[in-house]
Amino acid sequence: LTKKQKMFIRQWKNLAKQESLPFLAHEEVNALATLMGVPPQPVFEYIHRKFIAPSAAQSTNNFPLPQSHALANPQPSSASGYSFREANQHMPAATLESAENYVFACHRRRPQSDGRRTINDGPFRCTYGCGYRTKRPFDWKRHEETHEPQELWLCHLCVQNEDQNPFLVNRKDKFLGHIKGSHKGWEPEKILNMSKLKFNADFNPRCPFCAEISTSWEERCKHIIGHYEDEI
Ligand SMILES: [Zn+2]
Ligand SMILES: [Zn+2]
Ligand SMILES: [Zn+2]
């Protein structure tokens, strides 16, 4: 974009601010891009960089979002207004603590593997910045969930046996493996159903590539996969 075009966007955005529009819908940005005679993508990116990313870092109160969810891109969920304990206060105290420890450990995984995954290949890149990439959207989504778990299973049998360290995991296949390995003679699928926690997960509803806000994790993943597929 030229200087003049950027100036035009800023003026236009100031106008929108006076009308207290929290963010721009796709159609508005498309209209603006058409008005300027440029493709919409750089306009999206400029608006995101200039207005959305910085204001999200300063304040989380200006945006009316569903359920006080996260705003800024790779920011820890503490900045989002989401509170693990508040969102999951229905859990028994011991379960709440185990689940919290598990999810926080997933969050801390972010910087650890930074830049080391150079052998990975493919258009689907981790949005949490660990460097993972893959050719398969299914694997990508599952990887995203290693950073921000969306489902949790706490082994009912371990709990019943008063195991000090009951098995807790965010992946169905790993849970079934635990039952087969540690609780022989039990029906894995049945224990799976009994062990699923009623868990209200956090997620950042804002797309890291455009101004789109998703209302669910599934929708978010589908939307981001769409961006990567556009690149292929
Ligand atoms: Zn990652
Ligand atoms: Zn178990
Ligand atoms: Zn997007």
Coordinates of N, CA and C and ligand atoms in Angstrom, one line a residue:
L1 N 0.8 -1.2 0.0 CA 0.0 0.0 0.0 C 0.9 1.2 0.0
T2 N 0.4 2.3 -0.7 CA 1.2 3.5 -0.7 C 0.8 4.3 0.6
K3 N 1.7 5.3 0.8 CA 1.4 6.2 2.0 C 0.0 6.8 2.0
K4 N -0.3 7.2 0.8 CA -1.6 7.9 0.6 C -2.8 6.9 1.0
Q5 N -2.6 5.7 0.5 CA -3.6 4.7 0.8 C -3.7 4.4 2.2
K6 N -2.6 4.3 2.9 CA -2.6 4.0 4.3 C -3.3 5.2 5.1
M7 N -3.0 6.4 4.7 CA -3.6 7.6 5.3 C -5.1 7.5 5.1
F8 N -5.5 7.1 3.9 CA -6.9 7.0 3.6 C -7.6 6.0 4.6
I9 N -6.9 4.9 4.8 CA -7.5 3.9 5.7 C -7.6 4.4 7.2
R10 N -6.5 5.2 7.6 CA -6.5 5.7 8.9 C -7.7 6.7 9.1
Q11 N -7.9 7.6 8.1 CA -8.9 8.5 8.2 C -10.3 7.8 8.3
W12 N -10.4 6.8 7.5 CA -11.6 6.1 7.4 C -11.9 5.3 8.7
K13 N -10.8 4.8 9.3 CA -10.9 4.1 10.6 C -11.3 5.0 11.7
N14 N -10.7 6.3 11.7 CA -11.1 7.3 12.7 C -12.6 7.5 12.7
L15 N -13.1 7.6 11.5 CA -14.5 7.9 11.3 C -15.3 6.7 12.0
A16 N -14.8 5.5 11.7 CA -15.5 4.3 12.2 C -15.4 4.3 13.7
K17 N -14.3 4.8 14.3 CA -14.1 4.8 15.7 C -15.1 5.8 16.4
Q18 N -15.3 6.9 15.7 CA -16.3 7.8 16.2 C -17.7 7.2 16.3
E19 N -18.0 6.3 15.4 CA -19.2 5.6 15.5 C -19.1 4.4 16.4
S20 N -18.0 4.3 17.0 CA -17.6 3.2 18.0 C -17.9 1.8 17.4
L21 N -17.4 1.6 16.2 CA -17.4 0.3 15.6 C -16.2 -0.4 16.2
P22 N -16.4 -1.5 16.9 CA -15.3 -2.2 17.5 C -14.3 -2.8 16.5
F23 N -14.7 -3.4 15.5 CA -13.8 -3.9 14.5 C -14.6 -3.9 13.1
L24 N -13.9 -4.2 12.1 CA -14.5 -4.2 10.8 C -14.9 -5.5 10.3
A25 N -16.1 -5.6 9.8 CA -16.6 -6.8 9.1 C -15.9 -7.0 7.8
H26 N -15.8 -8.2 7.4 CA -15.2 -8.5 6.1 C -15.7 -7.6 4.9
E27 N -17.0 -7.5 4.9 CA -17.7 -6.7 3.8 C -17.2 -5.3 3.8
E28 N -17.0 -4.7 5.0 CA -16.6 -3.3 5.1 C -15.2 -3.2 4.5
V29 N -14.3 -4.1 4.9 CA -12.9 -4.0 4.4 C -12.9 -4.2 2.9
N30 N -13.7 -5.2 2.4 CA -13.9 -5.4 1.0 C -14.3 -4.2 0.3
A31 N -15.3 -3.5 0.9 CA -15.8 -2.3 0.3 C -14.7 -1.2 0.2
L32 N -14.0 -1.1 1.3 CA -12.9 -0.1 1.4 C -11.9 -0.4 0.3
A33 N -11.5 -1.7 0.2 CA -10.5 -2.1 -0.8 C -11.0 -1.7 -2.2
T34 N -12.2 -2.0 -2.5 CA -12.8 -1.7 -3.8 C -12.7 -0.2 -4.1
L35 N -13.1 0.5 -3.0 CA -13.1 2.0 -3.1 C -11.7 2.5 -3.5
M36 N -10.7 1.8 -2.9 CA -9.3 2.3 -3.1 C -8.7 1.6 -4.4
G37 N -9.4 0.6 -4.9 CA -8.9 0.0 -6.1 C -7.7 -0.9 -5.8
V38 N -7.6 -1.5 -4.6 CA -6.6 -2.5 -4.3 C -7.2 -3.8 -3.8
P39 N -6.4 -4.9 -3.8 CA -7.0 -6.1 -3.3 C -7.2 -6.0 -1.8
P40 N -8.2 -6.8 -1.3 CA -8.6 -6.6 0.2 C -7.5 -7.1 1.2
Q41 N -6.7 -8.1 0.7 CA -5.7 -8.7 1.7 C -4.8 -7.7 2.4
P42 N -4.1 -6.8 1.6 CA -3.2 -5.8 2.2 C -3.9 -4.9 3.1
V43 N -5.2 -4.6 2.8 CA -6.0 -3.7 3.6 C -6.3 -4.3 4.9
F44 N -6.7 -5.6 4.9 CA -6.9 -6.4 6.1 C -5.7 -6.3 7.0
E45 N -4.6 -6.6 6.3 CA -3.3 -6.8 7.1 C -2.9 -5.5 7.7
Y46 N -3.1 -4.4 6.9 CA -2.7 -3.1 7.5 C -3.6 -2.7 8.7
I47 N -4.9 -2.9 8.5 CA -5.8 -2.6 9.6 C -5.5 -3.4 10.8
H48 N -5.2 -4.7 10.6 CA -4.9 -5.6 11.7 C -3.7 -5.1 12.5
R49 N -2.6 -4.8 11.7 CA -1.4 -4.4 12.3 C -1.5 -3.1 13.0
K50 N -2.2 -2.1 12.3 CA -2.2 -0.7 12.8 C -3.2 -0.6 14.0
F51 N -4.4 -1.2 13.9 CA -5.4 -0.9 14.9 C -5.7 -2.1 15.8
I52 N -5.8 -3.3 15.2 CA -6.3 -4.4 16.1 C -5.2 -4.9 17.0
A53 N -4.1 -5.2 16.4 CA -3.0 -5.8 17.3 C -2.6 -4.8 18.4
P54 N -2.3 -3.5 18.2 CA -1.9 -2.7 19.3 C -3.0 -2.4 20.3
S55 N -4.3 -2.2 19.9 CA -5.3 -1.9 20.9 C -5.6 -3.2 21.7
A56 N -5.4 -4.3 21.1 CA -5.7 -5.5 21.8 C -4.7 -5.7 22.9
A57 N -3.5 -5.3 22.6 CA -2.4 -5.4 23.6 C -2.7 -4.5 24.8
Q58 N -3.3 -3.3 24.6 CA -3.5 -2.3 25.6 C -4.7 -2.6 26.5
S59 N -5.7 -3.0 25.8 CA -7.0 -3.1 26.5 C -7.9 -4.2 25.9
T60 N -8.6 -4.9 26.8 CA -9.5 -5.9 26.3 C -10.9 -5.5 26.5
N61 N -11.1 -4.3 26.8 CA -12.5 -3.9 27.2 C -13.3 -3.3 26.1
N62 N -12.6 -2.9 25.0 CA -13.3 -2.2 23.9 C -14.1 -3.1 23.0
F63 N -13.8 -4.3 23.0 CA -14.4 -5.2 22.0 C -15.5 -6.1 22.6
P64 N -16.7 -6.0 22.2 CA -17.7 -6.8 22.7 C -17.6 -8.2 22.1
L65 N -16.9 -9.1 22.8 CA -16.7 -10.4 22.3 C -17.5 -11.5 23.1
P66 N -17.8 -12.6 22.5 CA -18.5 -13.6 23.2 C -17.7 -14.1 24.4
Q67 N -18.3 -14.2 25.5 CA -17.6 -14.8 26.7 C -16.2 -14.3 27.0
S68 N -16.0 -13.1 26.9 CA -14.7 -12.5 27.3 C -13.5 -13.3 26.9
H69 N -13.5 -13.6 25.6 CA -12.4 -14.5 25.1 C -11.2 -13.6 24.7
A70 N -10.1 -14.3 24.3 CA -8.9 -13.7 24.0 C -9.0 -12.8 22.8
L71 N -8.1 -11.8 22.8 CA -8.1 -10.9 21.7 C -6.9 -10.9 20.8
A72 N -5.8 -10.6 21.5 CA -4.5 -10.4 20.8 C -4.0 -11.8 20.3
N73 N -3.1 -11.8 19.4 CA -2.7 -13.0 18.8 C -1.9 -13.9 19.8
P74 N -0.7 -14.2 19.6 CA -0.1 -15.2 20.5 C 0.1 -14.5 21.9
Q75 N -0.9 -14.4 22.7 CA -0.8 -13.8 24.0 C -1.3 -14.9 25.0
P76 N -0.7 -14.9 26.1 CA -1.2 -15.9 27.1 C -2.6 -15.6 27.5
S77 N -3.4 -16.6 27.9 CA -4.8 -16.4 28.1 C -5.0 -15.5 29.3
S78 N -4.0 -15.3 30.1 CA -4.2 -14.3 31.2 C -4.6 -13.0 30.7
A79 N -4.2 -12.6 29.5 CA -4.5 -11.3 29.0 C -5.9 -11.3 28.4
S80 N -6.6 -12.4 28.3 CA -7.9 -12.4 27.6 C -9.1 -12.1 28.4
G81 N -9.0 -12.2 29.7 CA -10.1 -12.0 30.5 C -10.7 -13.4 30.9
Y82 N -10.3 -14.4 30.2 CA -10.8 -15.8 30.5 C -10.1 -16.2 31.8
S83 N -10.8 -16.7 32.7 CA -10.2 -17.3 33.9 C -10.5 -18.8 34.0
F84 N -9.5 -19.6 34.0 CA -9.7 -21.0 34.0 C -10.6 -21.5 35.1
R85 N -10.4 -20.9 36.3 CA -11.1 -21.3 37.5 C -12.6 -20.8 37.5
E86 N -12.8 -19.7 36.9 CA -14.1 -19.2 36.8 C -14.9 -20.0 35.8
A87 N -14.3 -20.2 34.7 CA -15.0 -20.9 33.6 C -15.3 -22.4 34.0
N88 N -14.5 -22.9 34.9 CA -14.7 -24.3 35.3 C -15.0 -24.6 36.8
Q89 N -15.6 -23.6 37.4 CA -15.9 -23.7 38.8 C -16.8 -24.9 39.2
H90 N -17.5 -25.4 38.2 CA -18.4 -26.6 38.4 C -17.6 -27.8 38.8
M91 N -16.3 -27.9 38.4 CA -15.5 -29.1 38.7 C -15.2 -29.2 40.2
P92 N -15.1 -30.5 40.6 CA -14.6 -30.7 42.0 C -13.2 -30.2 42.2
A93 N -12.8 -29.7 43.4 CA -11.6 -29.0 43.6 C -10.4 -29.8 43.0
A94 N -10.3 -31.1 43.3 CA -9.1 -31.8 42.9 C -9.0 -31.9 41.4
T95 N -10.2 -32.1 40.7 CA -10.3 -32.2 39.3 C -9.9 -30.9 38.7
L96 N -10.4 -29.8 39.3 CA -10.1 -28.5 38.8 C -8.6 -28.2 38.8
E97 N -7.9 -28.6 39.9 CA -6.5 -28.4 40.0 C -5.7 -29.2 39.0
S98 N -6.1 -30.5 38.8 CA -5.4 -31.3 37.8 C -5.6 -30.7 36.4
A99 N -6.8 -30.3 36.1 CA -7.1 -29.8 34.8 C -6.3 -28.5 34.5
E100 N -6.3 -27.7 35.6 CA -5.6 -26.4 35.4 C -4.1 -26.6 35.2
N101 N -3.5 -27.5 36.0 CA -2.1 -27.8 35.8 C -1.8 -28.3 34.4
Y102 N -2.7 -29.2 33.9 CA -2.5 -29.8 32.6 C -2.5 -28.7 31.5
V103 N -3.6 -27.8 31.6 CA -3.7 -26.8 30.5 C -2.6 -25.8 30.6
F104 N -2.2 -25.4 31.8 CA -1.1 -24.4 31.9 C 0.2 -25.0 31.4
A105 N 0.4 -26.3 31.6 CA 1.6 -26.9 31.1 C 1.6 -26.9 29.5
C106 N 0.4 -27.1 28.9 CA 0.3 -26.9 27.5 C 0.6 -25.5 27.0
H107 N 0.2 -24.5 27.8 CA 0.5 -23.1 27.4 C 2.0 -22.9 27.5
R108 N 2.6 -23.4 28.5 CA 4.0 -23.2 28.6 C 4.9 -23.9 27.6
R109 N 4.3 -24.8 26.9 CA 5.0 -25.6 25.8 C 5.4 -24.6 24.7
R110 N 4.7 -23.5 24.6 CA 4.9 -22.6 23.4 C 6.3 -22.3 23.1
P111 N 7.0 -21.6 24.0 CA 8.3 -21.1 23.5 C 9.4 -22.2 23.4
Q112 N 9.1 -23.3 24.1 CA 10.1 -24.4 24.3 C 10.7 -24.9 23.0
S113 N 9.8 -25.2 22.0 CA 10.3 -25.9 20.8 C 10.6 -24.8 19.7
D114 N 10.7 -23.6 20.1 CA 10.8 -22.5 19.1 C 11.9 -22.7 18.1
G115 N 11.4 -22.8 16.8 CA 12.4 -22.8 15.7 C 13.1 -24.1 15.5
R116 N 12.8 -25.1 16.3 CA 13.6 -26.3 16.2 C 13.0 -27.3 15.2
R117 N 11.7 -27.1 14.8 CA 11.1 -28.0 14.0 C 11.3 -27.8 12.5
T118 N 12.6 -27.8 12.1 CA 12.9 -27.4 10.8 C 12.6 -28.5 9.8
I119 N 12.4 -29.8 10.3 CA 12.2 -30.9 9.4 C 10.7 -30.9 8.9
N120 N 9.8 -30.2 9.6 CA 8.4 -30.1 9.2 C 8.3 -29.4 7.9
D121 N 7.2 -29.8 7.2 CA 7.0 -29.3 5.9 C 5.5 -29.2 5.7
G122 N 5.1 -28.3 4.8 CA 3.7 -28.2 4.5 C 3.1 -26.8 4.8
P123 N 2.0 -26.5 4.2 CA 1.4 -25.2 4.3 C 0.7 -24.9 5.6
F124 N 0.4 -25.9 6.4 CA -0.4 -25.7 7.6 C 0.5 -25.5 8.8
R125 N 0.7 -24.2 9.2 CA 1.6 -23.8 10.2 C 1.0 -23.5 11.6
C126 N 1.7 -23.9 12.6 CA 1.2 -23.7 14.0 C 1.0 -22.2 14.2
T127 N -0.1 -21.8 14.7 CA -0.4 -20.3 15.0 C 0.1 -19.9 16.4
Y128 N 0.7 -20.8 17.1 CA 1.3 -20.5 18.4 C 2.8 -20.3 18.4
G129 N 3.3 -20.3 17.1 CA 4.7 -19.9 17.0 C 5.7 -20.9 17.4
C130 N 5.4 -22.2 17.4 CA 6.5 -23.2 17.8 C 7.2 -23.7 16.6
G131 N 6.8 -23.3 15.4 CA 7.5 -23.7 14.2 C 7.0 -25.0 13.5
Y132 N 6.0 -25.6 14.1 CA 5.5 -26.9 13.5 C 4.8 -26.5 12.3
R133 N 4.9 -27.4 11.3 CA 4.1 -27.3 10.1 C 3.8 -28.7 9.5
T134 N 2.7 -28.8 8.8 CA 2.3 -30.1 8.3 C 1.6 -30.0 7.0
K135 N 1.5 -31.1 6.3 CA 0.7 -31.1 5.0 C -0.8 -31.5 5.2
R136 N -1.1 -31.9 6.5 CA -2.4 -32.4 6.7 C -3.2 -31.6 7.7
P137 N -4.4 -31.0 7.2 CA -5.2 -30.2 8.1 C -5.6 -30.9 9.4
F138 N -5.8 -32.2 9.3 CA -6.2 -32.9 10.5 C -5.1 -32.9 11.6
D139 N -3.9 -33.1 11.1 CA -2.7 -33.0 12.0 C -2.5 -31.6 12.6
W140 N -2.8 -30.7 11.7 CA -2.6 -29.3 12.1 C -3.5 -28.9 13.3
K141 N -4.8 -29.3 13.1 CA -5.8 -29.0 14.2 C -5.4 -29.7 15.5
R142 N -5.0 -31.0 15.4 CA -4.6 -31.7 16.6 C -3.4 -31.1 17.2
H143 N -2.5 -30.5 16.4 CA -1.3 -29.9 16.9 C -1.7 -28.6 17.7
E144 N -2.6 -27.8 17.1 CA -3.1 -26.6 17.7 C -3.7 -26.9 19.1
E145 N -4.3 -28.0 19.2 CA -4.9 -28.4 20.5 C -3.8 -28.9 21.5
T146 N -2.6 -29.1 21.1 CA -1.6 -29.4 22.1 C -1.2 -28.1 22.8
H147 N -1.5 -26.9 22.2 CA -1.2 -25.7 22.8 C -2.4 -25.2 23.6
E148 N -3.6 -25.4 23.1 CA -4.8 -25.0 23.7 C -5.8 -26.1 23.7
P149 N -5.7 -27.0 24.7 CA -6.6 -28.2 24.7 C -8.1 -27.8 24.8
Q150 N -8.9 -28.5 24.0 CA -10.3 -28.2 24.0 C -11.2 -29.3 24.6
E151 N -10.6 -30.5 24.8 CA -11.4 -31.6 25.4 C -10.4 -32.2 26.4
L152 N -11.0 -32.7 27.5 CA -10.1 -33.4 28.5 C -10.8 -34.6 29.0
W153 N -10.0 -35.6 29.3 CA -10.5 -36.9 29.9 C -9.7 -37.2 31.1
L154 N -10.3 -37.3 32.2 CA -9.7 -37.7 33.5 C -10.1 -39.1 33.8
C155 N -9.2 -40.0 33.9 CA -9.5 -41.5 34.0 C -10.3 -41.8 35.2
H156 N -11.5 -42.2 35.0 CA -12.5 -42.5 36.1 C -11.9 -43.7 36.9
L157 N -11.2 -44.6 36.3 CA -10.7 -45.8 37.0 C -9.6 -45.4 37.9
C158 N -8.7 -44.5 37.4 CA -7.6 -44.0 38.3 C -8.1 -43.3 39.5
V159 N -9.2 -42.5 39.2 CA -9.8 -41.7 40.3 C -10.4 -42.6 41.4
Q160 N -11.1 -43.6 40.9 CA -11.7 -44.6 41.7 C -10.7 -45.4 42.6
N161 N -9.5 -45.7 42.0 CA -8.5 -46.4 42.7 C -7.7 -45.4 43.6
E162 N -8.1 -44.2 43.7 CA -7.4 -43.1 44.5 C -6.0 -43.0 44.1
D163 N -5.7 -43.1 42.8 CA -4.4 -42.9 42.2 C -4.0 -41.4 42.5
Q164 N -2.8 -41.3 43.0 CA -2.3 -39.9 43.4 C -2.2 -39.1 42.1
N165 N -1.9 -39.7 41.0 CA -1.7 -39.1 39.7 C -2.6 -39.6 38.6
P166 N -3.9 -39.3 38.7 CA -4.9 -39.9 37.8 C -4.5 -39.5 36.3
F167 N -4.7 -40.4 35.4 CA -4.4 -40.1 34.0 C -5.3 -39.0 33.4
L168 N -4.7 -38.0 32.9 CA -5.5 -36.9 32.3 C -4.9 -36.5 31.0
V169 N -5.7 -36.4 30.0 CA -5.2 -36.1 28.6 C -6.2 -35.4 27.8
N170 N -5.7 -34.8 26.7 CA -6.7 -34.1 25.8 C -6.9 -34.8 24.5
R171 N -6.4 -36.0 24.4 CA -6.6 -36.8 23.1 C -7.2 -38.1 23.4
K172 N -8.3 -38.3 22.6 CA -9.1 -39.5 22.7 C -8.2 -40.8 22.5
D173 N -7.4 -40.8 21.4 CA -6.6 -41.9 21.1 C -5.6 -42.3 22.3
K174 N -5.0 -41.2 22.9 CA -4.1 -41.5 24.0 C -4.9 -42.0 25.2
F175 N -6.1 -41.5 25.4 CA -6.9 -42.0 26.5 C -7.2 -43.5 26.4
L176 N -7.6 -43.8 25.2 CA -8.0 -45.3 24.9 C -6.7 -46.1 25.1
G177 N -5.6 -45.6 24.7 CA -4.3 -46.4 24.9 C -4.0 -46.6 26.4
H178 N -4.3 -45.6 27.2 CA -4.2 -45.7 28.7 C -5.0 -46.8 29.2
I179 N -6.3 -46.8 28.8 CA -7.2 -47.9 29.4 C -6.7 -49.3 29.0
K180 N -6.3 -49.4 27.7 CA -5.8 -50.7 27.2 C -4.6 -51.1 28.0
G181 N -3.7 -50.1 28.2 CA -2.4 -50.4 28.9 C -2.5 -50.6 30.4
S182 N -3.3 -49.8 31.1 CA -3.3 -49.8 32.5 C -4.5 -50.4 33.2
H183 N -5.6 -50.6 32.5 CA -6.8 -51.1 33.1 C -7.4 -52.2 32.2
K184 N -6.6 -53.3 32.2 CA -7.0 -54.4 31.3 C -8.4 -55.0 31.8
G185 N -9.2 -55.4 30.8 CA -10.4 -56.0 31.2 C -11.6 -55.0 31.2
W186 N -11.3 -53.8 31.1 CA -12.4 -52.7 31.0 C -12.6 -52.4 29.6
E187 N -13.8 -52.0 29.4 CA -14.2 -51.6 28.0 C -13.7 -50.1 27.8
P188 N -12.7 -49.9 26.9 CA -12.1 -48.6 26.7 C -13.2 -47.5 26.4
E189 N -14.1 -47.8 25.4 CA -15.0 -46.8 25.0 C -15.9 -46.3 26.1
K190 N -16.3 -47.3 26.9 CA -17.2 -47.0 28.0 C -16.5 -46.1 29.1
I191 N -15.3 -46.4 29.4 CA -14.5 -45.6 30.4 C -14.3 -44.2 29.8
L192 N -14.0 -44.2 28.5 CA -13.8 -42.9 27.8 C -15.0 -42.0 28.1
N193 N -16.2 -42.5 27.9 CA -17.4 -41.7 28.1 C -17.6 -41.2 29.5
M194 N -17.2 -42.2 30.4 CA -17.4 -41.8 31.9 C -16.3 -40.8 32.3
S195 N -15.2 -40.7 31.6 CA -14.1 -39.9 32.0 C -14.0 -38.5 31.4
K196 N -14.9 -38.3 30.5 CA -14.9 -37.0 29.8 C -15.3 -35.9 30.8
L197 N -14.4 -34.8 30.9 CA -14.7 -33.7 31.8 C -15.6 -32.7 31.1
K198 N -16.5 -32.1 31.8 CA -17.3 -31.0 31.3 C -16.3 -29.8 31.4
F199 N -15.7 -29.5 30.3 CA -14.6 -28.5 30.4 C -14.8 -27.3 29.5
N200 N -14.8 -26.1 30.0 CA -14.9 -24.9 29.2 C -13.6 -24.4 28.9
A201 N -13.2 -24.6 27.7 CA -11.8 -24.3 27.2 C -11.7 -22.8 26.8
D202 N -10.5 -22.3 26.8 CA -10.2 -21.0 26.3 C -9.9 -21.1 24.8
F203 N -10.1 -20.1 24.1 CA -9.4 -20.0 22.8 C -9.5 -18.5 22.3
N204 N -8.6 -18.2 21.4 CA -8.5 -16.9 20.9 C -9.4 -16.8 19.6
P205 N -10.5 -16.1 19.7 CA -11.5 -16.1 18.6 C -11.0 -15.3 17.3
R206 N -10.0 -14.5 17.5 CA -9.6 -13.6 16.4 C -8.6 -14.3 15.5
C207 N -8.9 -14.3 14.2 CA -8.0 -14.9 13.2 C -6.7 -14.2 13.2
P208 N -5.5 -14.9 13.2 CA -4.3 -14.2 13.1 C -3.9 -13.6 11.8
F209 N -4.8 -13.9 10.8 CA -4.5 -13.4 9.4 C -5.4 -12.3 8.9
C210 N -6.6 -12.3 9.5 CA -7.6 -11.2 9.1 C -8.4 -10.8 10.3
A211 N -9.4 -10.0 10.1 CA -10.2 -9.5 11.2 C -11.3 -10.4 11.7
E212 N -11.4 -11.6 11.1 CA -12.5 -12.5 11.4 C -12.5 -12.9 12.8
I213 N -13.7 -12.9 13.4 CA -13.9 -13.4 14.8 C -14.7 -14.7 14.7
S214 N -14.2 -15.8 15.3 CA -15.0 -17.0 15.3 C -15.7 -17.2 16.6
T215 N -16.8 -18.0 16.5 CA -17.6 -18.2 17.7 C -17.3 -19.5 18.4
S216 N -16.5 -20.4 17.7 CA -16.1 -21.6 18.4 C -14.8 -22.0 17.9
W217 N -14.2 -23.0 18.6 CA -12.8 -23.5 18.2 C -12.9 -24.2 16.9
E218 N -14.0 -25.0 16.6 CA -14.2 -25.6 15.3 C -14.2 -24.6 14.2
E219 N -15.0 -23.6 14.4 CA -15.1 -22.5 13.4 C -13.8 -21.9 13.1
R220 N -13.1 -21.6 14.2 CA -11.8 -20.9 14.1 C -10.8 -21.8 13.3
C221 N -10.8 -23.1 13.6 CA -9.8 -23.9 12.9 C -10.2 -24.0 11.4
K222 N -11.5 -24.2 11.1 CA -11.9 -24.3 9.8 C -11.5 -23.0 9.0
H223 N -11.7 -21.9 9.6 CA -11.4 -20.6 9.0 C -10.0 -20.5 8.7
I224 N -9.1 -20.8 9.6 CA -7.7 -20.7 9.4 C -7.2 -21.7 8.4
I225 N -7.7 -22.9 8.4 CA -7.4 -23.9 7.4 C -7.7 -23.3 6.0
G226 N -8.8 -22.5 5.9 CA -9.2 -21.9 4.6 C -8.1 -21.0 4.1
H227 N -7.4 -20.2 5.0 CA -6.3 -19.3 4.6 C -5.1 -20.2 4.0
Y228 N -4.8 -21.2 4.7 CA -3.7 -22.1 4.3 C -4.0 -22.7 3.0
E229 N -5.2 -23.1 2.8 CA -5.6 -23.8 1.5 C -5.6 -22.8 0.4
D230 N -5.8 -21.5 0.7 CA -5.8 -20.5 -0.3 C -4.3 -20.4 -0.9
E231 N -3.4 -20.7 0.0 CA -1.9 -20.5 -0.4 C -1.5 -21.7 -1.3
I232 N -2.2 -22.8 -1.3 CA -1.7 -24.0 -2.0 C -1.9 -23.8 -3.5
Ligands
ZN1 ZN 2.9 -25.4 17.8
ZN2 ZN -6.6 -44.8 34.6
ZN3 ZN -8.9 -15.1 8.7

